[in-house]
mmCIF file of C-alpha atoms and ligand atoms in Angstrom:
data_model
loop_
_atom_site.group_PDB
_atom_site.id
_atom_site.type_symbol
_atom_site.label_atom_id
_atom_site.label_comp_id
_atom_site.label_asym_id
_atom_site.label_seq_id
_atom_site.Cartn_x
_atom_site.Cartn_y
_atom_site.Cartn_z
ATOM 1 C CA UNK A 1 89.462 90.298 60.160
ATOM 2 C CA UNK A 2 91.010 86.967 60.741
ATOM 3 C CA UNK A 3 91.270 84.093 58.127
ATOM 4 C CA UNK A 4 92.103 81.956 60.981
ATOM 5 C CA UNK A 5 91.658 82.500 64.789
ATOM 6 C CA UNK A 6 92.324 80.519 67.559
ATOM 7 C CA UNK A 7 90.472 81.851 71.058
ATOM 8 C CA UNK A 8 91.339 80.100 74.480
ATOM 9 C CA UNK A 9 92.540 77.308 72.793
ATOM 10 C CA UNK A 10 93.785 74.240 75.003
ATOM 11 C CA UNK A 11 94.822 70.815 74.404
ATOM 12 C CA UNK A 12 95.361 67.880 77.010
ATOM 13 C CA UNK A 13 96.889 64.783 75.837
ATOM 14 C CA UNK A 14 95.473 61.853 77.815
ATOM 15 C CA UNK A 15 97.675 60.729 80.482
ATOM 16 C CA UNK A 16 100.107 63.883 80.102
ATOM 17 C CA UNK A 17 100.397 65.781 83.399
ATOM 18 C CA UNK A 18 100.337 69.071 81.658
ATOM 19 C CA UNK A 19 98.386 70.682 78.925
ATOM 20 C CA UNK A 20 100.499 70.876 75.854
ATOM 21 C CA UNK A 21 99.212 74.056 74.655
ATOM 22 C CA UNK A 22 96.883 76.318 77.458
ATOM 23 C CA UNK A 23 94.719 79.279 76.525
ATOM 24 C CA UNK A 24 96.504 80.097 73.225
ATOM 25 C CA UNK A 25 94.615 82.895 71.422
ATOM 26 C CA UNK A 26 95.830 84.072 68.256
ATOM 27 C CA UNK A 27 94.670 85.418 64.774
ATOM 28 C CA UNK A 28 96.199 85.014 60.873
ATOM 29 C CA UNK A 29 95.323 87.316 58.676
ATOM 30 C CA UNK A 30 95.377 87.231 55.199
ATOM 31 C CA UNK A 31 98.178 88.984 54.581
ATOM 32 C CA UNK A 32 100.583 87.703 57.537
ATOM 33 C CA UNK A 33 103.107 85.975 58.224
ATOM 34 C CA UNK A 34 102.815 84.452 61.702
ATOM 35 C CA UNK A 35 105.696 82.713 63.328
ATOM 36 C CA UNK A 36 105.083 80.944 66.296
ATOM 37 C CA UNK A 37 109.002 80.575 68.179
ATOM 38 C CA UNK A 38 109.633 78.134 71.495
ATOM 39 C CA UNK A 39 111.931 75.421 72.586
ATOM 40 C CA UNK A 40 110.999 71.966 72.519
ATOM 41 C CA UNK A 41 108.051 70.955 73.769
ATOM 42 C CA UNK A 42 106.604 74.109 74.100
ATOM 43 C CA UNK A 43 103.428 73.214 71.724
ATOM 44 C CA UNK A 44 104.191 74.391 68.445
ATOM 45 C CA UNK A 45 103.648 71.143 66.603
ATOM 46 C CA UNK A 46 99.997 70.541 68.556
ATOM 47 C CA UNK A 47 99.340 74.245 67.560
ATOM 48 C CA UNK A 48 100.226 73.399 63.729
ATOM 49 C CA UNK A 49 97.759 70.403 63.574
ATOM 50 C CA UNK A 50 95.077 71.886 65.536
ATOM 51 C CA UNK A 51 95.369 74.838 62.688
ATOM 52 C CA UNK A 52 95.641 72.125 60.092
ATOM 53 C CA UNK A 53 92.565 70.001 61.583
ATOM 54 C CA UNK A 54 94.242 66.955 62.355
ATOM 55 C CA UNK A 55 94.246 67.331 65.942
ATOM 56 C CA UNK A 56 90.681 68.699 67.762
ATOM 57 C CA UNK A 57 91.141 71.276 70.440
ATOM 58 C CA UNK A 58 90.556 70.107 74.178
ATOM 59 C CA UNK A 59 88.781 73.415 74.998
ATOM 60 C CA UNK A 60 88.522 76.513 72.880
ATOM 61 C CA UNK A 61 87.855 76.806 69.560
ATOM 62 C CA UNK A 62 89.524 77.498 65.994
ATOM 63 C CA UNK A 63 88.113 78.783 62.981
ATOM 64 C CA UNK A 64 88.738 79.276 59.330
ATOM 65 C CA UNK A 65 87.077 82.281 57.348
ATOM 66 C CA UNK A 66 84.463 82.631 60.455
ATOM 67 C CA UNK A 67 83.066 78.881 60.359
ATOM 68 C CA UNK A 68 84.626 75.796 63.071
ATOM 69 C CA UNK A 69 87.734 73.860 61.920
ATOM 70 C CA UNK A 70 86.616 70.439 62.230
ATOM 71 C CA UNK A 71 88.899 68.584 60.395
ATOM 72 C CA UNK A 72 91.744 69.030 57.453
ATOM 73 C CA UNK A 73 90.472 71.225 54.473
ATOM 74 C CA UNK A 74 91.957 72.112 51.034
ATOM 75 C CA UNK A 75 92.114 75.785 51.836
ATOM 76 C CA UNK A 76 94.950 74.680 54.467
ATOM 77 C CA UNK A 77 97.724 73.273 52.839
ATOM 78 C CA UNK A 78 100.062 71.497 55.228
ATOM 79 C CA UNK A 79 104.427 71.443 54.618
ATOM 80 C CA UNK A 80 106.240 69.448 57.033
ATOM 81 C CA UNK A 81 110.041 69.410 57.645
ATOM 82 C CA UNK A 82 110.446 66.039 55.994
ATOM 83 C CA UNK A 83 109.015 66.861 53.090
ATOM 84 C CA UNK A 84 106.440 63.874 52.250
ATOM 85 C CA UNK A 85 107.295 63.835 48.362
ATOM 86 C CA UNK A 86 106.026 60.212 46.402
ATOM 87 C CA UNK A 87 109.159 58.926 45.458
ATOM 88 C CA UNK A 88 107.649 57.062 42.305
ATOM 89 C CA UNK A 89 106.632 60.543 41.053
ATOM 90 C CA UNK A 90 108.841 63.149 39.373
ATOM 91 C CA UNK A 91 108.750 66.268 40.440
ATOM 92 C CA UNK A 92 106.058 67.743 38.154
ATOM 93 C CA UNK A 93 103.815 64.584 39.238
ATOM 94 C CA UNK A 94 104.014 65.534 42.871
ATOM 95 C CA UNK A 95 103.010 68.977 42.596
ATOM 96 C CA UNK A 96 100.202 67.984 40.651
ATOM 97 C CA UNK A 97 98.742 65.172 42.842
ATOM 98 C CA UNK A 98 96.402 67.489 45.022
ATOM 99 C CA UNK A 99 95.483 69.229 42.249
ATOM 100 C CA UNK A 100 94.515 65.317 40.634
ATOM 101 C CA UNK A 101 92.484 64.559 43.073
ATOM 102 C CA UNK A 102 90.517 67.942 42.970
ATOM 103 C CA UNK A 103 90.128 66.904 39.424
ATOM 104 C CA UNK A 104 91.021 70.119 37.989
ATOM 105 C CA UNK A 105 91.709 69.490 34.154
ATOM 106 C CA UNK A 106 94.757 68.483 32.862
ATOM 107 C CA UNK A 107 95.686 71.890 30.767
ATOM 108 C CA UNK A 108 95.023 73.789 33.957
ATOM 109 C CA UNK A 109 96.882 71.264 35.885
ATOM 110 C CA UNK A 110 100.017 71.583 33.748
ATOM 111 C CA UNK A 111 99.587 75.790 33.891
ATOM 112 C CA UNK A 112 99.490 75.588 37.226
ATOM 113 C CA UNK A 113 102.389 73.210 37.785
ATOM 114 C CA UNK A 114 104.438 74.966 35.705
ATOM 115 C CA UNK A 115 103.422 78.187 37.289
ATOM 116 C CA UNK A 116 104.749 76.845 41.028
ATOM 117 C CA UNK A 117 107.624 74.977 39.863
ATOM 118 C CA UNK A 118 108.881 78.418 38.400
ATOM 119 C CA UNK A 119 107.616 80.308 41.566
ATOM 120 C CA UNK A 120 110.061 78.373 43.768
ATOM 121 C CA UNK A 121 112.473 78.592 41.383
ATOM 122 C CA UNK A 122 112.412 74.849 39.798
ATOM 123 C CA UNK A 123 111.166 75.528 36.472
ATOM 124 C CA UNK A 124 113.591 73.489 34.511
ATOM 125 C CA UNK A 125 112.895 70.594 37.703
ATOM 126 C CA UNK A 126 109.892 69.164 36.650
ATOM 127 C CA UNK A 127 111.119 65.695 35.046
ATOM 128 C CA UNK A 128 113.120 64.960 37.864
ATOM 129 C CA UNK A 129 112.783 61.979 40.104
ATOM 130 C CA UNK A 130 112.707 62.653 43.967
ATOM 131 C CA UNK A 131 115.842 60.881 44.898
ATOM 132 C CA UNK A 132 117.348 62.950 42.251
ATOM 133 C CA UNK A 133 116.778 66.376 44.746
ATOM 134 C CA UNK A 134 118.914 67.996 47.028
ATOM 135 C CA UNK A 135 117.384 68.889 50.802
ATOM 136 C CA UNK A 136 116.828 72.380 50.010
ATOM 137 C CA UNK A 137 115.058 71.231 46.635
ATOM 138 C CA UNK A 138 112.926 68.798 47.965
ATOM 139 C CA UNK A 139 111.550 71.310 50.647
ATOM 140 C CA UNK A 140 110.956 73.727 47.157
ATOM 141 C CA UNK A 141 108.684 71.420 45.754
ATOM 142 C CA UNK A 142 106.975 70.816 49.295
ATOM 143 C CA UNK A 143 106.170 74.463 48.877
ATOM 144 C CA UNK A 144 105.096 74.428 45.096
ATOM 145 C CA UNK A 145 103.091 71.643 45.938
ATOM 146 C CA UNK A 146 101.110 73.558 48.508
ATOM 147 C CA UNK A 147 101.018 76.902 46.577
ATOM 148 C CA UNK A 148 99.860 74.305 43.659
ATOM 149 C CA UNK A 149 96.772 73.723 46.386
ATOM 150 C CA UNK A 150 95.408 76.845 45.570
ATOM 151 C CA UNK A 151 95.279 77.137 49.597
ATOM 152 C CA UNK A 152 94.399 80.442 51.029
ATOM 153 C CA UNK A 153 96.919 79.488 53.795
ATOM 154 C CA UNK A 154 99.817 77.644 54.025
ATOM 155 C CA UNK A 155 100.995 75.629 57.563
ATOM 156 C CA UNK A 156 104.842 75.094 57.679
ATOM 157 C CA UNK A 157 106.295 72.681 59.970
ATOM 158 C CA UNK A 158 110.014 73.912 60.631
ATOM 159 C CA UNK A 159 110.190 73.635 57.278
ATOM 160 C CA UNK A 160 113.941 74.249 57.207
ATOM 161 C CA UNK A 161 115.003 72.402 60.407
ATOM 162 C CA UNK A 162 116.656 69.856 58.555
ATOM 163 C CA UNK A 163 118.947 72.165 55.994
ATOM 164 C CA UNK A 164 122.387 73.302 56.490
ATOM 165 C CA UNK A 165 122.780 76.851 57.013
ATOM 166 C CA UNK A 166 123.268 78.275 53.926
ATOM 167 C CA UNK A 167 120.045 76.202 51.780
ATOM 168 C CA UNK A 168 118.381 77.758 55.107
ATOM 169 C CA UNK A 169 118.962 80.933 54.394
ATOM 170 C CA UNK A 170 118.339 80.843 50.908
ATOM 171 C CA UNK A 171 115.025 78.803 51.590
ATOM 172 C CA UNK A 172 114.148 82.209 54.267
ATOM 173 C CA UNK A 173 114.582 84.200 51.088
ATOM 174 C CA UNK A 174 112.745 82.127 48.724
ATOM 175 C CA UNK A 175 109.377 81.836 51.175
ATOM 176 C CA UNK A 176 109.263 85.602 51.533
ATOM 177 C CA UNK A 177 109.152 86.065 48.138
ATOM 178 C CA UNK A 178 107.002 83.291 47.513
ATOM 179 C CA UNK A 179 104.700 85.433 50.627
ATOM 180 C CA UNK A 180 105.134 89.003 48.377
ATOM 181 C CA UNK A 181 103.809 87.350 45.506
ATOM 182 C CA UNK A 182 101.735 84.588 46.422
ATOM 183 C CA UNK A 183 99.085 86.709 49.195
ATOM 184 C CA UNK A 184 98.484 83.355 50.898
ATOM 185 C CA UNK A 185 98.643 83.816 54.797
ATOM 186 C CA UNK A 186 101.202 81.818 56.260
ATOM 187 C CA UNK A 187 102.148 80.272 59.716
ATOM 188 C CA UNK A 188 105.358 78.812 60.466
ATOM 189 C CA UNK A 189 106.556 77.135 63.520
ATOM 190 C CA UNK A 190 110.604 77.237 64.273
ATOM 191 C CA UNK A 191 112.887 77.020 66.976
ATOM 192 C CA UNK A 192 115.421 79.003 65.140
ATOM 193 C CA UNK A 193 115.317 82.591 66.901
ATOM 194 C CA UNK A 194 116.970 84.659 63.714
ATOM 195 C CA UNK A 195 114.992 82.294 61.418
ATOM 196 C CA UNK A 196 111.874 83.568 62.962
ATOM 197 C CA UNK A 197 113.027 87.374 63.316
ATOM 198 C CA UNK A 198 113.823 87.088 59.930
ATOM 199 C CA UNK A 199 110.580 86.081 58.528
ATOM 200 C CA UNK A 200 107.436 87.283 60.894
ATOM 201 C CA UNK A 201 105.352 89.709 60.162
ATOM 202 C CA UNK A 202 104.335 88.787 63.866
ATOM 203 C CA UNK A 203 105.571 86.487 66.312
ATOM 204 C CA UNK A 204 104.303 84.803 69.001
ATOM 205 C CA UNK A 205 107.381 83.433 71.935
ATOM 206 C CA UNK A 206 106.120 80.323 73.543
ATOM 207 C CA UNK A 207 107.189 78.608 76.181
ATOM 208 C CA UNK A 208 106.639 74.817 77.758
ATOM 209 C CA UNK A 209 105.252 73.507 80.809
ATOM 210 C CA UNK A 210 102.180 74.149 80.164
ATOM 211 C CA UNK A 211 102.797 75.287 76.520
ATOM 212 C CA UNK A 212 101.892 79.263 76.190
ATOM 213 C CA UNK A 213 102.138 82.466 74.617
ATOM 214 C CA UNK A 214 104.370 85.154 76.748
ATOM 215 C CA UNK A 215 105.461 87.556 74.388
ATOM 216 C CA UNK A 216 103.290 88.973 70.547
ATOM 217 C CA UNK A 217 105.931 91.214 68.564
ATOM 218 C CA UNK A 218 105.425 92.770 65.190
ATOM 219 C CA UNK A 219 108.845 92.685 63.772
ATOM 220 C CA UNK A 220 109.375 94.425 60.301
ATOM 221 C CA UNK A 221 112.587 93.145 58.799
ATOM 222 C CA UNK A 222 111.232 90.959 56.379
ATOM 223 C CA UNK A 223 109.917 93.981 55.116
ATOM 224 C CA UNK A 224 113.031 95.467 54.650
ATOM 225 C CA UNK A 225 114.271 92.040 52.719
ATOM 226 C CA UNK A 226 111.463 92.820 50.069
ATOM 227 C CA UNK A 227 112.511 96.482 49.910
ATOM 228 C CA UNK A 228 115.438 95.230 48.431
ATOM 229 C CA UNK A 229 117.639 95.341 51.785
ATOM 230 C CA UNK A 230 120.100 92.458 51.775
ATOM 231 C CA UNK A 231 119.989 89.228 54.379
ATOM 232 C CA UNK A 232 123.510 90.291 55.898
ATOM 233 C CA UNK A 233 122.757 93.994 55.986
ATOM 234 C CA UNK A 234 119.543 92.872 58.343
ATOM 235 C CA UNK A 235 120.846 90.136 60.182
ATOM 236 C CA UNK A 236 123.784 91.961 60.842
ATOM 237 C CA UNK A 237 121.618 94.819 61.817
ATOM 238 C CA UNK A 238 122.516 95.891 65.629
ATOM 239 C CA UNK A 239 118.157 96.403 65.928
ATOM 240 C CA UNK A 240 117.891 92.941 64.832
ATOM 241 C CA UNK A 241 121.168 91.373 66.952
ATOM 242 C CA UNK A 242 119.443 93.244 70.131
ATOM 243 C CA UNK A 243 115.925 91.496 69.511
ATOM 244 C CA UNK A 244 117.472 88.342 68.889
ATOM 245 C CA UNK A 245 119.679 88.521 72.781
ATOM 246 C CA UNK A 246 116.371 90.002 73.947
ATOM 247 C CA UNK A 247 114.354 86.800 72.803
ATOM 248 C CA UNK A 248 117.050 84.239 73.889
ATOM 249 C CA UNK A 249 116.788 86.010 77.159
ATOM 250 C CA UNK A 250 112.879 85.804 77.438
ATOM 251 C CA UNK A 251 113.224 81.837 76.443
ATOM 252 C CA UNK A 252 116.142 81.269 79.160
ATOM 253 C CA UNK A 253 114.212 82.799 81.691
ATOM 254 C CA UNK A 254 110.348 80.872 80.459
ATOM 255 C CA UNK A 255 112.764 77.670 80.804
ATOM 256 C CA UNK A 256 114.471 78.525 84.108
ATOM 257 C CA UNK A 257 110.920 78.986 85.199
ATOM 258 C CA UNK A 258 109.663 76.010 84.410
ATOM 259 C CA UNK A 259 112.480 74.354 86.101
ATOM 260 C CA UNK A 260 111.620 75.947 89.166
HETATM 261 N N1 ATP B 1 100.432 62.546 70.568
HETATM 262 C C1 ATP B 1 100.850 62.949 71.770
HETATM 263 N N2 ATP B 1 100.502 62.270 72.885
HETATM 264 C C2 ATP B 1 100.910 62.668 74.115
HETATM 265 N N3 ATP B 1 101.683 63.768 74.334
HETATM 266 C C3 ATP B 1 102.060 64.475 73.267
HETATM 267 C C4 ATP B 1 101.679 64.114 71.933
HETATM 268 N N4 ATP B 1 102.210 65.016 71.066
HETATM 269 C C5 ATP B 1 102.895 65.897 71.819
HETATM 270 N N5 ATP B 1 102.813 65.578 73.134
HETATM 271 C C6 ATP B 1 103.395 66.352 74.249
HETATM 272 O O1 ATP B 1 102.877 67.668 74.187
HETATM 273 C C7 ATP B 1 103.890 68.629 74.466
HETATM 274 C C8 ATP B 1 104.040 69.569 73.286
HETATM 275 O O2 ATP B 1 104.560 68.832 72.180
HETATM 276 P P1 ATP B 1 104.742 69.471 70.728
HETATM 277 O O3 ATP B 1 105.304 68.409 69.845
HETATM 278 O O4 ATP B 1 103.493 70.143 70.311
HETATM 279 O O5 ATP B 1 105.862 70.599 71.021
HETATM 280 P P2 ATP B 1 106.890 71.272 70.020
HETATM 281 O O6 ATP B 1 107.116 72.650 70.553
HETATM 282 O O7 ATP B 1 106.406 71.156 68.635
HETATM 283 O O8 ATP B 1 108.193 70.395 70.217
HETATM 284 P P3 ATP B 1 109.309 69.988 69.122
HETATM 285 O O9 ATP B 1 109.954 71.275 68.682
HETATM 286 O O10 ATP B 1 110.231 69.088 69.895
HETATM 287 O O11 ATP B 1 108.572 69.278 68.019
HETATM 288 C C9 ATP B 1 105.147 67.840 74.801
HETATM 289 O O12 ATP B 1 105.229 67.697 76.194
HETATM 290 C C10 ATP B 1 104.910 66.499 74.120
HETATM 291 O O13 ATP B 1 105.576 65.464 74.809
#
């Protein structure tokens, strides 16, 4: 079963011409890792927030755990691509603020800090100031900070849009290890095609105009990454170079369609 599912989902912006997302159905489970891929435009944000509760669907409806998502909720943590630290925290402090206002005890607070910041691979991090961080750092702590949460599911806004290649990749490796041992279901929205290849358990293609699901794969290379297969050996894979032209395809052809 689903931990979150989203059936004939639409949302119309007032005044827009077109829906920005039109009968999207979809499911998470617990164990996934859903990547939803498209070109600007195409929805992905406005699928994120509907997921995360900050936006309410137009028709259709979305649920957590069987019951309506009607708003934001501590079981769906939320990481952005700008990372939304508090810059008058160290690091330690902002991946224990959610866990402040839950008022979980401060013992517990500092296990479970400590726990995250190691998780991500920051364990030596926590006395830090912000403005202290490196890109690829600060998007580490977004991450302990929601797998601080105690989510069951974690909502990533092209988390690693704004990273130069090579933090990118390593952040791809560090998410699907934080996936392995974490069991939180994740969803991440991208426009990066080998980005998303890379990390989905399944993938959804989407295209704009109105902004749609045309394709559901189930691709299994991030598997192979946690067998212990390397990230050039995969992405260098001629399987994985074929699905990649094959997607880039399908996206020239949803745009030259909408176009049209
Ligand atoms: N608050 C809003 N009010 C009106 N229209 C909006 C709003 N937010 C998004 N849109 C429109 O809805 C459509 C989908 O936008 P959305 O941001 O969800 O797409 P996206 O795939 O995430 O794009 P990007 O990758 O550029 O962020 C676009 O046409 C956009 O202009």
């Amino acid at each position: 079963m689903s931990l979150l599912q989203v059936d004939n989902l639409s949302v119309h912006y007032p005044g827009q011409p077109l829906p920005a997302l039109q009968q999207v159905s979809l499911g998470l489970a617990e164990d996934e890792l859903l990547v939803a891929l498209g070109p600007s435009g195409c929805g992905k944000s406005t699928l994120l927030n509907v997921l995360a509760g900050f936006i309410a669907p137009t028709h259709g409806t979305v649920q957590f755990a069987g019951q309506p998502v009607r708003g934001p909720g501590a079981e769906r943590a939320v990481v952005f691509q700008h990372d939304g630290l508090l810059p008058w925290l160290d690091v330690a402090g902002n991946v224990a603020f959610g866990l402040k206002l839950q008022r979980v005890p401060a013992a517990e607070r500092a296990a479970i800090v400590a726990a995250t910041l190691q998780q991500v691979g920051l364990a030596d991090a926590g006395g830090k100031r912000i403005w202290q961080l490196s890109g690829g750092m600060r998007q580490r702590v977004g991450i302990a900070r929601a797998l601080a949460s105690q989510s069951r599911v974690l909502l990533l806004d092209e988390p690693f849009g704004a990273l130069d290649a090579f933090t990118r990749e390593q952040m791809q490796q560090l998410l699907l290890q934080v996936w392995q041992q974490s069991r939180r279901a994740v969803f991440l929205i991208t426009h990066d095609i080998e980005e998303a290849l890379f990390l989905a358990s399944s993938l959804v293609l989407m295209s704009p105009g109105p902004g749609r699901i045309v394709q559901y794969l189930r691709p299994t290379f991030s598997q192979r990454f946690l067998a212990g297969e390397s990230v050039r050996s995969i992405k260098s894979d001629p399987a994985f170079i074929t699905l990649r032209e094959e997607l880039l395809a399908s996206l020239s052809r949803a745009q030259q369609q909408e176009a049209a």
